Coordinates of C-alpha atoms in Angstrom, one line a residue:
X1 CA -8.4 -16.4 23.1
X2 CA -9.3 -13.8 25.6
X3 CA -13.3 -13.5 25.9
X4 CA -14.0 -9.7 27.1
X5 CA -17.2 -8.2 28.0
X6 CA -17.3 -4.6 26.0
X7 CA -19.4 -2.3 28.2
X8 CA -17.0 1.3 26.9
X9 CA -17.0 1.0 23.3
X10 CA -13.9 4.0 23.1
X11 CA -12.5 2.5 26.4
X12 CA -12.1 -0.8 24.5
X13 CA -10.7 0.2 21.5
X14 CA -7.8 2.3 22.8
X15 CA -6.9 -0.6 25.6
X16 CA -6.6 -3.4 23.3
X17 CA -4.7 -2.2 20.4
X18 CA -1.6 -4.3 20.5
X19 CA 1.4 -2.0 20.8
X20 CA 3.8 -1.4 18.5
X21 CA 7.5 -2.5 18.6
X22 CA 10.1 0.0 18.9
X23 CA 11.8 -0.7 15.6
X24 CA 15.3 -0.3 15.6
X25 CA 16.2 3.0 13.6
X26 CA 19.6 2.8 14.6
X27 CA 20.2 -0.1 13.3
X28 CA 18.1 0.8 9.8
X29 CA 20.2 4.0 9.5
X30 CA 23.6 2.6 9.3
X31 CA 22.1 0.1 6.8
X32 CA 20.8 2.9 4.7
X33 CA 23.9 5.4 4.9
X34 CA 26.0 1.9 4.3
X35 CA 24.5 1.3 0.9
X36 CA 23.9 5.2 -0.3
X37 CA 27.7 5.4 -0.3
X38 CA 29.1 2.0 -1.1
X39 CA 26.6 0.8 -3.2
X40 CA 26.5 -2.5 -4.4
X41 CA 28.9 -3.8 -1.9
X42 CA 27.3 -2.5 0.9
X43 CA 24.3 -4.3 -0.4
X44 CA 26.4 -7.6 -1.2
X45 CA 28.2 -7.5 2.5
X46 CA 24.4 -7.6 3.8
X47 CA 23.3 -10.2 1.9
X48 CA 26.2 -12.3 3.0
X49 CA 25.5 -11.2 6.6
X50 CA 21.7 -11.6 6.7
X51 CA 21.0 -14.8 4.6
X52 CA 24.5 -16.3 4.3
X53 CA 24.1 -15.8 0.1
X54 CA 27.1 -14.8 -1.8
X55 CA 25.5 -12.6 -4.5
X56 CA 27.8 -12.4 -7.6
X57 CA 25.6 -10.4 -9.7
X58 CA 22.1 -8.7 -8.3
X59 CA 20.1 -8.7 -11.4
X60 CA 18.9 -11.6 -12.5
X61 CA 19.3 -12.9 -16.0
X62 CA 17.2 -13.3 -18.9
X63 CA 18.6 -17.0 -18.4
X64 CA 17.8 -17.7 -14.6
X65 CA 14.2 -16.4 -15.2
X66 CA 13.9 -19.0 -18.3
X67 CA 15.6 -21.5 -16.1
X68 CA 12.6 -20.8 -13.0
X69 CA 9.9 -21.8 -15.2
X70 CA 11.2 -25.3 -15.4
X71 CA 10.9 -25.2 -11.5
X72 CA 7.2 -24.4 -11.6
X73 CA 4.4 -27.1 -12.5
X74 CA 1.7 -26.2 -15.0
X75 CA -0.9 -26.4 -11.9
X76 CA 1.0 -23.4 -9.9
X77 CA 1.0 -21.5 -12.8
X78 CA -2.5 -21.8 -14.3
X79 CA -3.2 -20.7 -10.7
X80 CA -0.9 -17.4 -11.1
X81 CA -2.0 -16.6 -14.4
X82 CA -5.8 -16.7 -13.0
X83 CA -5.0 -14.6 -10.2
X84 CA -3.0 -12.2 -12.6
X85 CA -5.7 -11.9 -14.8
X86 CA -8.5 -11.9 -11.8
X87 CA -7.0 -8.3 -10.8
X88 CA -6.1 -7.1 -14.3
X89 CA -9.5 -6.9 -14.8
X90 CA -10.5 -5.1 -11.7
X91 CA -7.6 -3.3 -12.1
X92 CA -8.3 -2.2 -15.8
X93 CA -12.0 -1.0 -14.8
X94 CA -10.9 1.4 -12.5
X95 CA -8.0 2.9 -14.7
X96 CA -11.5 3.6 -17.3
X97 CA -12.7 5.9 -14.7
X98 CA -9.9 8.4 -15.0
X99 CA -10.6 10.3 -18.2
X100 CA -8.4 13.3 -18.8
X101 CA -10.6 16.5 -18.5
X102 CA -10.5 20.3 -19.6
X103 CA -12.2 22.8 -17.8
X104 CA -12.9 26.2 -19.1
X105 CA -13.7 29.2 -16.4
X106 CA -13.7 32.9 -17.9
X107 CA -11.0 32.1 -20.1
X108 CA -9.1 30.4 -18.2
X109 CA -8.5 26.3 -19.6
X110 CA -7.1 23.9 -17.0
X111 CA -6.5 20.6 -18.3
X112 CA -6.0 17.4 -16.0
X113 CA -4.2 14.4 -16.9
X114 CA -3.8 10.9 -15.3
X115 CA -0.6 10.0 -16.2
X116 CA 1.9 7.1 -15.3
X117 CA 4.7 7.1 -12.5
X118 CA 7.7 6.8 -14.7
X119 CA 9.2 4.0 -12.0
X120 CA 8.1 1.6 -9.0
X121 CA 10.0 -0.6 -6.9
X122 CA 8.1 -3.6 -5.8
X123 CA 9.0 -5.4 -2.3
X124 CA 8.4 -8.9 -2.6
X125 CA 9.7 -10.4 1.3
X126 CA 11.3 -13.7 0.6
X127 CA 14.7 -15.4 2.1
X128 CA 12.8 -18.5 4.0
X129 CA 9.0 -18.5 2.3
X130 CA 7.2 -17.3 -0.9
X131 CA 5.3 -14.9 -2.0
X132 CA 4.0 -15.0 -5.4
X133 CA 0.4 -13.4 -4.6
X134 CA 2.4 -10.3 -3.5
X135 CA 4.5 -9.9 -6.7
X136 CA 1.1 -10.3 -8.4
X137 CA -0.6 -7.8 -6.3
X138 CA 2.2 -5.3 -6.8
X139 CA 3.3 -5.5 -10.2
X140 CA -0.2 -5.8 -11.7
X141 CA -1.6 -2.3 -10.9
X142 CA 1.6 -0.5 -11.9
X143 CA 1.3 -2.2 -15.5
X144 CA -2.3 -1.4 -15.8
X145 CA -1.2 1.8 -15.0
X146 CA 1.3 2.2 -17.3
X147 CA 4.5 2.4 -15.3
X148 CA 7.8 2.4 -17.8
X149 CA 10.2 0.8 -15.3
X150 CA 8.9 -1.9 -12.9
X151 CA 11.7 -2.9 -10.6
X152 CA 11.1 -6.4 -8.6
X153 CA 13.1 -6.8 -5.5
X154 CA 13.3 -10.1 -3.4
X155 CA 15.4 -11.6 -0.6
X156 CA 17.6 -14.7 -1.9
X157 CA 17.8 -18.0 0.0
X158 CA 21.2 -19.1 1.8
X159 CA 22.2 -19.9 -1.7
X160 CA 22.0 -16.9 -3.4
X161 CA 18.7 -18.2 -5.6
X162 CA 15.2 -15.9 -5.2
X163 CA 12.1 -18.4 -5.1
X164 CA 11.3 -20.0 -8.5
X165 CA 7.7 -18.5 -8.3
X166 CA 8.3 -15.5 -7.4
X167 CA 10.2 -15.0 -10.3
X168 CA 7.9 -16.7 -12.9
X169 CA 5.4 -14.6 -11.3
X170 CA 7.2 -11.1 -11.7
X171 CA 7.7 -12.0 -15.3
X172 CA 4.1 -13.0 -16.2
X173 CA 3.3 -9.6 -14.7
X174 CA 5.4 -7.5 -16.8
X175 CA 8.3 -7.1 -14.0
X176 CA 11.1 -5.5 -16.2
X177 CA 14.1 -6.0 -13.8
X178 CA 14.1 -8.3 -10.9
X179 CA 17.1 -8.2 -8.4
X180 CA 18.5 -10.7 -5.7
X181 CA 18.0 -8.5 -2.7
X182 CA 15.8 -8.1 0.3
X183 CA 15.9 -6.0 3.8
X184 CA 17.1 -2.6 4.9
X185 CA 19.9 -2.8 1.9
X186 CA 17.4 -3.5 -1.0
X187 CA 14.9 -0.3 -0.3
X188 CA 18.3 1.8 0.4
X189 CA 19.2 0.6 -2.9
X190 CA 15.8 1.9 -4.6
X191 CA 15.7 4.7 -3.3
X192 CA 19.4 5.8 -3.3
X193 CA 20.4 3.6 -6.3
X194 CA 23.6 2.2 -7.4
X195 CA 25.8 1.1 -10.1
X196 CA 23.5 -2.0 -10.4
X197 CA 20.1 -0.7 -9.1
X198 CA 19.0 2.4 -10.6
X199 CA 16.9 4.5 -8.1
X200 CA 13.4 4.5 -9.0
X201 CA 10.5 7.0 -7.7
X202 CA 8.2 5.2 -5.7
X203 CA 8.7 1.9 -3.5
X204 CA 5.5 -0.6 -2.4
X205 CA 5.0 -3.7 -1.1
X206 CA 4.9 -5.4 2.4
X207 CA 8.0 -6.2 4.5
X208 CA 8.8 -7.0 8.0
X209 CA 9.5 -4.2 10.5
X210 CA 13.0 -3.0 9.5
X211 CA 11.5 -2.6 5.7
X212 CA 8.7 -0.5 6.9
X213 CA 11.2 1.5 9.3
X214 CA 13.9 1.8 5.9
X215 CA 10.6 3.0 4.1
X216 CA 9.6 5.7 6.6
X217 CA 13.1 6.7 6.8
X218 CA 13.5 7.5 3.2
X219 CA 10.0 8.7 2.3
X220 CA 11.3 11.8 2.6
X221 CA 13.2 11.7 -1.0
X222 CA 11.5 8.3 -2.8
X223 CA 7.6 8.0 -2.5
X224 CA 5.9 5.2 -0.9
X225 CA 3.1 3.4 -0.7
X226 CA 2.4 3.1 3.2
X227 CA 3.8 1.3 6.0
X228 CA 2.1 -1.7 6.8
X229 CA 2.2 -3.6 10.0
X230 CA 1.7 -7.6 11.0
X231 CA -1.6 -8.7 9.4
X232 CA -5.0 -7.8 10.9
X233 CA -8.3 -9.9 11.0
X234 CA -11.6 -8.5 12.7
X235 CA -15.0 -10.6 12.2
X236 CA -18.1 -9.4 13.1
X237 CA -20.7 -12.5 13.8
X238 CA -23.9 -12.8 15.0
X239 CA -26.0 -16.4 15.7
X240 CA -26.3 -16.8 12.2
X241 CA -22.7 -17.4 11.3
X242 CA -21.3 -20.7 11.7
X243 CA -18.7 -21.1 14.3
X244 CA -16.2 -23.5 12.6
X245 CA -15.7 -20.5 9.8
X246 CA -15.2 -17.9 12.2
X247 CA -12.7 -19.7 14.0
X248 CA -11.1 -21.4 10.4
X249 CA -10.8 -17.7 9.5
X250 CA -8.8 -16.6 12.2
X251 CA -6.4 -19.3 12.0
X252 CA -6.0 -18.2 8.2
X253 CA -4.6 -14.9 9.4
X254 CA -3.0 -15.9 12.3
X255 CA -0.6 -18.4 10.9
X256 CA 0.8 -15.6 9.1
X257 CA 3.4 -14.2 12.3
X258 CA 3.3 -14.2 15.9
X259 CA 2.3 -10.7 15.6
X260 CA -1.0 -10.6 14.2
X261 CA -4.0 -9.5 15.5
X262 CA -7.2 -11.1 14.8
X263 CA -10.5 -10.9 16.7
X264 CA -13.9 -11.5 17.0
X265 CA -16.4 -8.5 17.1
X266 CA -20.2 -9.9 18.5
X267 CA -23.2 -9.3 20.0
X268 CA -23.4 -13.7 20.8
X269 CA -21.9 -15.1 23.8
X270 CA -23.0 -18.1 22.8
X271 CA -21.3 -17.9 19.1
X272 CA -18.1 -16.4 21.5
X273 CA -17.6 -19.9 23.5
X274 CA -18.4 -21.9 20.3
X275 CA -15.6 -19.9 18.4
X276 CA -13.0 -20.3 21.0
X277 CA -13.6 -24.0 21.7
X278 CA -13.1 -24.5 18.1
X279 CA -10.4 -22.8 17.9
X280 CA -8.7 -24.8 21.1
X281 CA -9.8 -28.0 19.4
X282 CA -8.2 -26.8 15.7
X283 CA -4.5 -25.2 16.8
X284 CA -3.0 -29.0 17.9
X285 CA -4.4 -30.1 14.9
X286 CA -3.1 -27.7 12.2
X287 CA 0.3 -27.0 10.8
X288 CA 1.5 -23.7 11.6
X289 CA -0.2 -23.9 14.9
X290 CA 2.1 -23.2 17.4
X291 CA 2.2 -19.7 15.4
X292 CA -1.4 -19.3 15.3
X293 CA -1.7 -20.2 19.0
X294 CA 1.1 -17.4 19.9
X295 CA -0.5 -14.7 18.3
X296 CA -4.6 -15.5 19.1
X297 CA -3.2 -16.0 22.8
X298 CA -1.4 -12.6 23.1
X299 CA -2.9 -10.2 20.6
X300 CA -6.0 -11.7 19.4
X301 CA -9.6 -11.3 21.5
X302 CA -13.4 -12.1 21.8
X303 CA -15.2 -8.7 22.0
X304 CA -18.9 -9.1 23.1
X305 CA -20.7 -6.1 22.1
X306 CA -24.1 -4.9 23.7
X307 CA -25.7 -4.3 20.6
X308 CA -25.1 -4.4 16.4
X309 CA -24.2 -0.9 16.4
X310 CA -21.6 -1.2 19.5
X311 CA -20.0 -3.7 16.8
X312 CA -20.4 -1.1 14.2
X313 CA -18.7 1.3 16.5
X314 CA -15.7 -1.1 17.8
X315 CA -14.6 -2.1 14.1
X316 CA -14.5 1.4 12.7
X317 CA -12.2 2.6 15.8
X318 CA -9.6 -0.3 15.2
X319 CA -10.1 -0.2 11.7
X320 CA -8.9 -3.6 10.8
X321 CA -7.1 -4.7 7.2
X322 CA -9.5 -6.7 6.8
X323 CA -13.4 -7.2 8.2
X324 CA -15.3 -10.0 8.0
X325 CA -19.0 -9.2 8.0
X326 CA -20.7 -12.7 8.9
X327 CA -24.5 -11.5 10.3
X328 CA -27.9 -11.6 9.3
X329 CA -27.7 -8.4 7.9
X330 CA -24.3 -7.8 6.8
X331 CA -25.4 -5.9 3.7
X332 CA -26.7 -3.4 6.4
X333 CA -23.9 -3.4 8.2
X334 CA -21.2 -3.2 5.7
X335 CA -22.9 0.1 4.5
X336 CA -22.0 1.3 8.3
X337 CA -18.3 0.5 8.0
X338 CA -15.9 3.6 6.9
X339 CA -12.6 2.4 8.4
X340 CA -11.4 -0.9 7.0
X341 CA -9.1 -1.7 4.4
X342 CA -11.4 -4.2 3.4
X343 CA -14.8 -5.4 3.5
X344 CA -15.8 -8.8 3.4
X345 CA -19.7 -9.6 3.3
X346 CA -21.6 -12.9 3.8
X347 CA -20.7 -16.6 5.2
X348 CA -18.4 -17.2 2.1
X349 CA -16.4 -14.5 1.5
X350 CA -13.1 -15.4 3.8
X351 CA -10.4 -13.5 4.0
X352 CA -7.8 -15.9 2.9
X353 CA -9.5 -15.9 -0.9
X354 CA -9.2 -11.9 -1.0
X355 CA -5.0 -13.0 -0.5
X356 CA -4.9 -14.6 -3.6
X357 CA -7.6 -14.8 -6.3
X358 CA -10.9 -13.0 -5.6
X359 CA -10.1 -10.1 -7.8
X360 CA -9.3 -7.5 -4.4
X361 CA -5.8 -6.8 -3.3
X362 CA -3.8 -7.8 -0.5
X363 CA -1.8 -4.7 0.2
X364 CA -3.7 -3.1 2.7
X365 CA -3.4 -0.6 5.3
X366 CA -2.9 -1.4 8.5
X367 CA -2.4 0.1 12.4
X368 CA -5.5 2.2 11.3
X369 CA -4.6 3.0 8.2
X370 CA -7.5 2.7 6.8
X371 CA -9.5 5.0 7.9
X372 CA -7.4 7.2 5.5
X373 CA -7.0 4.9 2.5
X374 CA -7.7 1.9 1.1
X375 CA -5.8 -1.2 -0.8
X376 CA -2.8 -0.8 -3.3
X377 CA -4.1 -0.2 -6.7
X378 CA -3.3 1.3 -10.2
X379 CA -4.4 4.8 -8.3
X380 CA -1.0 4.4 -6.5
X381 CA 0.9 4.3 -9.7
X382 CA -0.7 7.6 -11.7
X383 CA -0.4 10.9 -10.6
X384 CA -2.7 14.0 -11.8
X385 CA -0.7 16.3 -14.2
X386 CA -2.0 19.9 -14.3
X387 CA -1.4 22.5 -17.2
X388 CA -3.2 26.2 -17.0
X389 CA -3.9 28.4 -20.3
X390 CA -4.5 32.5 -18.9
X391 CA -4.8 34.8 -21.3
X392 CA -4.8 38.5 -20.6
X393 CA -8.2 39.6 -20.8
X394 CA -8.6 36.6 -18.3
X395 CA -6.0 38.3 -15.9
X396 CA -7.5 41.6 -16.4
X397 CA -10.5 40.2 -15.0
X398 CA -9.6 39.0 -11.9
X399 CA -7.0 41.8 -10.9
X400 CA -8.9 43.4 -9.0
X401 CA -9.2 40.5 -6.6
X402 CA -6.1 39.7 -7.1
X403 CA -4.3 42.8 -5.8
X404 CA -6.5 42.2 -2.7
X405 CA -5.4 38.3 -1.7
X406 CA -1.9 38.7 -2.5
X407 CA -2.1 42.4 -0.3
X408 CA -3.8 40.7 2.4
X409 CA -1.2 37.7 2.4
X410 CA 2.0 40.7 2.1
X411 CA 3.5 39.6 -1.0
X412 CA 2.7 42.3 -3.1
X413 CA 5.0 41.1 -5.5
X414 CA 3.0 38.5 -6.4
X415 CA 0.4 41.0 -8.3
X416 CA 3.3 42.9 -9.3
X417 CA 3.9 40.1 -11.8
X418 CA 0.2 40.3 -12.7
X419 CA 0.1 44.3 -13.3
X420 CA 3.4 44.3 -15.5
X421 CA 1.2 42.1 -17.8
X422 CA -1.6 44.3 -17.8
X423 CA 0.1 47.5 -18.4
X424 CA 2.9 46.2 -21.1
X425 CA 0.8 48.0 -24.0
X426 CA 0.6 51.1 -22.1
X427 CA 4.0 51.3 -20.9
X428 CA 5.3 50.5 -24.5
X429 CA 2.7 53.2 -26.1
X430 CA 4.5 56.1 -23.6
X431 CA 8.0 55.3 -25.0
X432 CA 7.7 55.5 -28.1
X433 CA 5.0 58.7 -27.5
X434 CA 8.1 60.4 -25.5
X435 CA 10.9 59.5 -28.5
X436 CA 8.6 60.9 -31.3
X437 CA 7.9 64.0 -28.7
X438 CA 12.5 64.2 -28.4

């Protein structure tokens, strides 16, 4: 790993953010106008095309799902069910919070109501690995939320089959429908829908680049979550963290792609050279390694900082999905942090355990992301509904003001709708003073 003196904090940041690819939109169009007008074909061509499957029927049935818990041991899914219920619960606590309120001002009653999305689609990437944590971190939040129609979609292996866990895991989570397709084709499909899929209102989970192109593309009709990039580890370490973590910890990322970008964030040159000598010593050692080497060797980096709040300063202008707090005072510190996706405090809180079973979620922003939001959670699956009660002394009140906004703004015909309600009694009480007059 690169070892850089930091002596321009801002300088620093904006130079070593890895650049994005140029994702193919070409490409990820003609997928998505493919499937909007041939449908399931479209979708069945590119399954052929992609993963060599021949998909007879997308949905899966109530059969193959019985048949994939035979395929998983009672170990794997004790582990799946404690996960599940790990997030249900922190899930469940923050769905509490949102009680429905009414507030009454001169007459006027607004009433807001946290209710359900009526229907998600759920990304699970698949095809040549597994990912039952993300099925778990996806589907979980929309059922706590309350979501009618959870829709599960999943890339099939070269014979047509979706991962064994994945599946056991959609159904422990209350998946409703789970479908044999992945890519471009499968968000075209849930956003678009077809004789098989039915189009659903909001998409989420993590994909590879042409998913998070197809979901920027078609965010202008179906909602989605956000549009997350290769994983991203920073650590901040002083001479109280131990070295053989730090660099553990970014080997846990970094096996994920050759895209990642992990770093070290510290104020230590000594803890630097201990880091990256472990980390030398570790990547011939490891499986996966030849990935991890790739991506620490071209994206990731040793920052030294001058001083703990250079490190401060650093992390919250690359805003990293996750940061690893690993100092003296990392209590302190964390309290500093406003841009991460997610915080991790203290010597034993890696990253890697937040992927699976700590109770957090692993869909997080990423590419800065976070400075605007933070993980996937049942708040992504309930919107605010808003009804308003006026009555006419109400209006009457605030006419006067009114007539003045909707003057100053030039539609005039916006209070016009306001007076006609204020002077129906009047107008009516002339008419039928002028017919008794005739």
């Amino acid at each position: 790993m690169r070892i850089i003196k930091v002596t321009n904090v801002e300088q620093f940041a904006a130079k070593i953010l890895p650049k994005q690819p140029q994702n193919n939109k070409t490409i990820v169009e003609s997928i998505l106008k493919d499937v909007k007008k041939n449908g399931d074909t479209a979708i069945k061509k590119y399954e052929k095309k992609f993963s060599g499957a021949n998909i007879f029927s997308l949905r899966l049935s109530q059969t193959e799902i019985k048949n994939a818990y035979s395929k998983v041991s009672k170990t794997e899914l004790s582990a799946l069910r404690l996960a599940k219920a790990r997030l249900e619960k922190t899930e469940s606590i923050i769905k509490s919070l949102l009680k429905n309120k009414t507030i009454n001002n001169v007459g006027i009653k607004i009433s807001k109501k946290f209710v359900p999305i009526e229907s998600v689609g759920c990304y699970i990437p698949g095809g040549l690995a597994r990912y039952p944590s993300s099925v778990i971190m996806s589907v979980v939040p929309a059922k706590i939320a309350g979501v009618k129609r959870i829709v599960v979609v999943s890339p099939p292996n070269s014979d047509g089959k979706i991962d064994p866990l994945t599946i056991v895991s959609a159904d422990i989570c209350g998946a409703h429908e789970i479908y044999k397709t992945g890519g471009v084709q499968s968000i075209a499909a849930l956003s678009f829908g077809t004789k098989s899929i039915p189009k659903v209102d909001k998409i989420v989970g993590p994909g590879g680049s042409f998913v998070t192109t197809a979901k920027s593309m078609i965010s202008d009709q179906t909602g989605i979550d956000m549009l997350a990039g290769p994983t991203e580890l920073g650590i901040m370490a002083d001479n109280s963290a131990n070295p053989k973590f730090v660099a553990l910890d970014l080997i846990s990322q970094a096996e994920h792609s050759n895209d990642t970008f992990c770093y070290l964030i510290t104020t230590s040159e000594k803890i630097a050279k201990s880091v990256n000598k472990i980390v030398s010593e570790l990547i011939p050692k490891i499986k996966r390694g030849k990935i991890a080497q790739s991506s620490l060797k071209n994206n990731g980096f040793i920052g030294i900082c001058k001083t703990n709040s250079d490190m401060i300063k650093l992390a919250n202008l690359l805003a990293p999905e996750h940061l690893q707090i690993m100092t003296k005072n990392s209590e302190s510190m964390a309290s500093k942090i406003t841009s991460s996706g997610l915080v991790l405090i203290g010597n034993n809180t890696p990253s890697s355990a937040s992927d699976y079973i700590l109770g957090s979620n692993h869909i997080l922003p990423t590419n800065g992301f976070g400075k605007i939001r933070g993980s996937l959670s049942v708040l992504d699956f309930i919107k605010v509904n808003t009804q308003i009660t006026s009555s006419k002394k109400s209006l009457s009140k605030i006419s006067k003001h009114l007539e003045i906004l909707t003057n100053a703004e030039g539609f005039t015909n916006h209070f016009e709708a306001v007076r006609g309600r204020l002077n129906w009694k009047k107008i009516g009480l002339k008419k039928k003073l002028k017919n008794l007059v005739q």
